[in-house]
Coordinates of C-alpha atoms in Angstrom, one line a residue:
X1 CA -14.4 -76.2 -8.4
X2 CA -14.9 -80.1 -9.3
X3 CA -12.6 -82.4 -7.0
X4 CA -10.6 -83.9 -9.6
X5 CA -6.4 -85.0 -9.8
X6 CA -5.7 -81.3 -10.0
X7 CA -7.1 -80.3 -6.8
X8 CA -6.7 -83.5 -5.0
X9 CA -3.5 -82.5 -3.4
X10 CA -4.8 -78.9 -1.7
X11 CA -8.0 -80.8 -0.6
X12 CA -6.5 -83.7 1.0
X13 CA -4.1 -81.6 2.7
X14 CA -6.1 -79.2 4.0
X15 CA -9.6 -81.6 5.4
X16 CA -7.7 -84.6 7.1
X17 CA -7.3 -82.1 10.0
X18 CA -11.5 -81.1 9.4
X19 CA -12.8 -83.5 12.4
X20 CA -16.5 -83.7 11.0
X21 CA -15.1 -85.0 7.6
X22 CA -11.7 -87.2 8.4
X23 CA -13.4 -90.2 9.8
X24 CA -15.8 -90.8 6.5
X25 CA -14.2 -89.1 3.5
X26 CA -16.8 -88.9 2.7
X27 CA -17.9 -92.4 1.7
X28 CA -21.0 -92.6 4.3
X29 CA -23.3 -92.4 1.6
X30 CA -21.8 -93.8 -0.5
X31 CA -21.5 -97.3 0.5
X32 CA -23.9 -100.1 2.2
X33 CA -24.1 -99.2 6.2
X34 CA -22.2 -103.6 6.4
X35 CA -19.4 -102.2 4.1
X36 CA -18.6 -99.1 5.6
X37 CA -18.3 -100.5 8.3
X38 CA -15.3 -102.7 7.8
X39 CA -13.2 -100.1 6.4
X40 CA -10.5 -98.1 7.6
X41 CA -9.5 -94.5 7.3
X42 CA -7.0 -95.1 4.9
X43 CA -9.6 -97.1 2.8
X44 CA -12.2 -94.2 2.7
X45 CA -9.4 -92.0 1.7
X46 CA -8.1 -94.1 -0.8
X47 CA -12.2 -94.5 -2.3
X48 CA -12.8 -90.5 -2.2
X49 CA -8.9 -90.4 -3.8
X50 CA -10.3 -93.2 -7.2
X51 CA -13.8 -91.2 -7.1
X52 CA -11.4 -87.7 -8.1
X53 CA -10.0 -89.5 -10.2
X54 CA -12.8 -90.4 -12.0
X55 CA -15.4 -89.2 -15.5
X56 CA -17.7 -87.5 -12.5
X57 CA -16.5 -85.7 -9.4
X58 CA -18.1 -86.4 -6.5
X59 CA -18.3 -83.1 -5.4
X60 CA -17.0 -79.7 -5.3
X61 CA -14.4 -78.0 -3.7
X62 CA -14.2 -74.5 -2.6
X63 CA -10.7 -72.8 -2.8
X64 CA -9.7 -69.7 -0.7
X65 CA -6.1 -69.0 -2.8
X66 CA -4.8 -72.5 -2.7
X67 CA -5.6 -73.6 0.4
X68 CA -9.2 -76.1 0.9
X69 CA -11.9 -74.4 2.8
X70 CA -14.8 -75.9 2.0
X71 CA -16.5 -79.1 0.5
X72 CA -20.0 -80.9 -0.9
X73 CA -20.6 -84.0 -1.9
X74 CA -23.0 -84.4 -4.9
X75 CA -24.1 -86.6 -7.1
X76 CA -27.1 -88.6 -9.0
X77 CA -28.8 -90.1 -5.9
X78 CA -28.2 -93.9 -7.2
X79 CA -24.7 -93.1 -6.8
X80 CA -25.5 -93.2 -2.8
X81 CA -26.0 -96.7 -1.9
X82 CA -26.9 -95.9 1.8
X83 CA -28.9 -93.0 0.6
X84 CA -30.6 -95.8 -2.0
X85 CA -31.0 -98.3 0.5
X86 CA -32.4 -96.2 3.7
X87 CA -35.4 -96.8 5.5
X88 CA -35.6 -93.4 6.8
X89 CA -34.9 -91.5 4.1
X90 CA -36.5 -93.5 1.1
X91 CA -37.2 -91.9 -2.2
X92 CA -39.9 -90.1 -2.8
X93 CA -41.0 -91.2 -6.2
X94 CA -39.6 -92.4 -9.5
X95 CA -37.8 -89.0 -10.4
X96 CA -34.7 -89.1 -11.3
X97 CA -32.6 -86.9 -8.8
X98 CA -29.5 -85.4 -8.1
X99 CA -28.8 -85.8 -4.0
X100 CA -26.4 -83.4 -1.9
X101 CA -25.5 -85.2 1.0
X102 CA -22.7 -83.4 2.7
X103 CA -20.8 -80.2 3.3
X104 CA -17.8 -79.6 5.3
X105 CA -16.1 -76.4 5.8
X106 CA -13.1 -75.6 7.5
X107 CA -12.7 -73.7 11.0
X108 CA -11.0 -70.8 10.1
X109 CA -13.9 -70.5 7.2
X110 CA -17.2 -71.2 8.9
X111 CA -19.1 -68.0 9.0
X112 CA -17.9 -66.9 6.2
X113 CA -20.5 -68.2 3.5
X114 CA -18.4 -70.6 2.1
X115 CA -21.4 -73.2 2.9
X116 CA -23.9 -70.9 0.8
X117 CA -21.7 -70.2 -2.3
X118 CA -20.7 -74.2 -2.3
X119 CA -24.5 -74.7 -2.5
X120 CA -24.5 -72.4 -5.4
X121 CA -21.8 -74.0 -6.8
X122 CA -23.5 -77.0 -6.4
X123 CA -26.5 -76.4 -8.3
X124 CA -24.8 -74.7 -10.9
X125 CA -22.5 -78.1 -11.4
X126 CA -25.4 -80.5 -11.3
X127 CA -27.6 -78.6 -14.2
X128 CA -24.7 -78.6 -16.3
X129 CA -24.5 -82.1 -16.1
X130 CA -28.5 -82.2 -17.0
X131 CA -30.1 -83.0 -13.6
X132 CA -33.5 -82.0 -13.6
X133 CA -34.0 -82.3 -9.7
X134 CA -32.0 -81.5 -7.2
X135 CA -32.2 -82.8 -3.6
X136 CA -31.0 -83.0 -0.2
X137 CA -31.7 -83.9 3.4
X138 CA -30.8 -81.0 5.7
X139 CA -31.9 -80.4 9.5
X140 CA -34.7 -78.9 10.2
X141 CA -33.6 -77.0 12.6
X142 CA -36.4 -74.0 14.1
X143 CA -35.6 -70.1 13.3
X144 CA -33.5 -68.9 16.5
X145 CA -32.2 -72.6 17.4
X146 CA -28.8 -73.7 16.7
X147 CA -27.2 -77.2 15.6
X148 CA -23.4 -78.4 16.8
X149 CA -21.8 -77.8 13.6
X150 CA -20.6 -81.4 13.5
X151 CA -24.2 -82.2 13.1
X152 CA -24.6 -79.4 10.6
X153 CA -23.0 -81.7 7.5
X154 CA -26.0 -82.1 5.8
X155 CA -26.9 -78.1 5.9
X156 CA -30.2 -76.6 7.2
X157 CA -33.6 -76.3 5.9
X158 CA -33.1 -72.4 6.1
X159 CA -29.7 -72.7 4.1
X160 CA -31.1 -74.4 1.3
X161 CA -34.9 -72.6 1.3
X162 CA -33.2 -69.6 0.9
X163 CA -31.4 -71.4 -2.5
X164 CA -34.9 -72.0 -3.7
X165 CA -35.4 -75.2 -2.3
X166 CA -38.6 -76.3 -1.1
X167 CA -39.5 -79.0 1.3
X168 CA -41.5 -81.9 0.0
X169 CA -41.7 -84.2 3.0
X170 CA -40.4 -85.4 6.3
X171 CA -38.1 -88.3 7.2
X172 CA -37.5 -90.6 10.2
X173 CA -34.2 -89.4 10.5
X174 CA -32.4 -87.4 12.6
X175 CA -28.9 -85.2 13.1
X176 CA -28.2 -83.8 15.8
X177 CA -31.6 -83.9 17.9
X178 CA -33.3 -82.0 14.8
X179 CA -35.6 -84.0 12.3
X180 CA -33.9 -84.3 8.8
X181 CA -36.5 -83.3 5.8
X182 CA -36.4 -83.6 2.2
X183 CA -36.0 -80.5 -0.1
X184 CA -36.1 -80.1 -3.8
X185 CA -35.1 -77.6 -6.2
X186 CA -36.3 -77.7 -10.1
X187 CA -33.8 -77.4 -12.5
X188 CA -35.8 -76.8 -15.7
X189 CA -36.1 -79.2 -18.4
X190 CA -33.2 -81.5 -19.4
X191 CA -31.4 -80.5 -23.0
X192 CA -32.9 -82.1 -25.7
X193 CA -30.3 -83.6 -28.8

């Protein structure tokens, strides 16, 4: 479900205990690496807080009764000024994408596949919004290996292959000691009026 003022509340409650997710809100991709900087916690809060409140969520939350258990960010990739501005991760070509960044998940939920139907979710949400292309920048982290789950934010290569994703290319980045790739997933043709 979309983040809006109607789940604000539940959310907010519920992942300023999540340690992965309490220090950024968030806003890590969303703003220039010198602004980020600068702010405080209450700041990125406040930012994620105006963005709910806003014409486009910026992401999608995933509800067990109403308690928060799960999050991804998501949104056209120009919306990510870090994202649009990395050396390490630059776009690929001139297509016009949709970028999942992040995904937290509570605790007492991980395991579950909260991370796998938020993914769902998430490409579900950006086609109805006409995306074409979807993309994100998950570890690539070899069959059998693990990743610390606070380095897990951006998901796996495996998580979002079996989605239908398909790598396109490598980056210079890294999480968590694994190299960070680039997948896409093809949405089908945007609606014509």
């Amino acid at each position: 479900m979309p983040l809006t003022a109607e789940t604000w509340e539940a959310f907010a409650a519920d992942f300023k205990r999540v340690p992965t997710f309490n220090w950024c809100w968030c806003q890590f991709w969303r703003r220039r690496a010198k602004d980020f900087s600068v702010m405080k916690v209450p700041e990125i809060r406040q930012a994620l807080h105006d963005q709910a409140w806003s014409d486009e969520p910026p992401g999608l939350v995933a509800l067990e009764g109403e308690r928060a258990v799960g999050w991804v960010s998501l949104a056209p990739r120009e919306r990510f000024e870090r994202l649009e501005r990395s050396k390490k991760i630059p776009p690929l070509d001139d297509t016009p994408v949709w970028a999942i960044v992040c995904f937290a998940v509570s605790v007492s939920a991980r395991g579950q596949g909260v991370g796998r139907a938020l993914l769902e979710a998430a490409v579900a949400h950006a086609a109805d919004r006409g995306a074409t292309t979807l993309e994100a920048y998950p570890a690539d982290v070899p069959a059998g290996d693990r990743i610390h789950p606070d380095a897990a934010f951006g998901g796996t290569r495996a998580m979002f292959e079996a989605a239908g994703f398909s790598m396109v290319a490598s980056t210079a980045s890294r999480v968590g000691g694994a190299p960070r790739v680039i997948v896409r997933r093809e949405l089908g043709a945007a609606p014509t009026a």
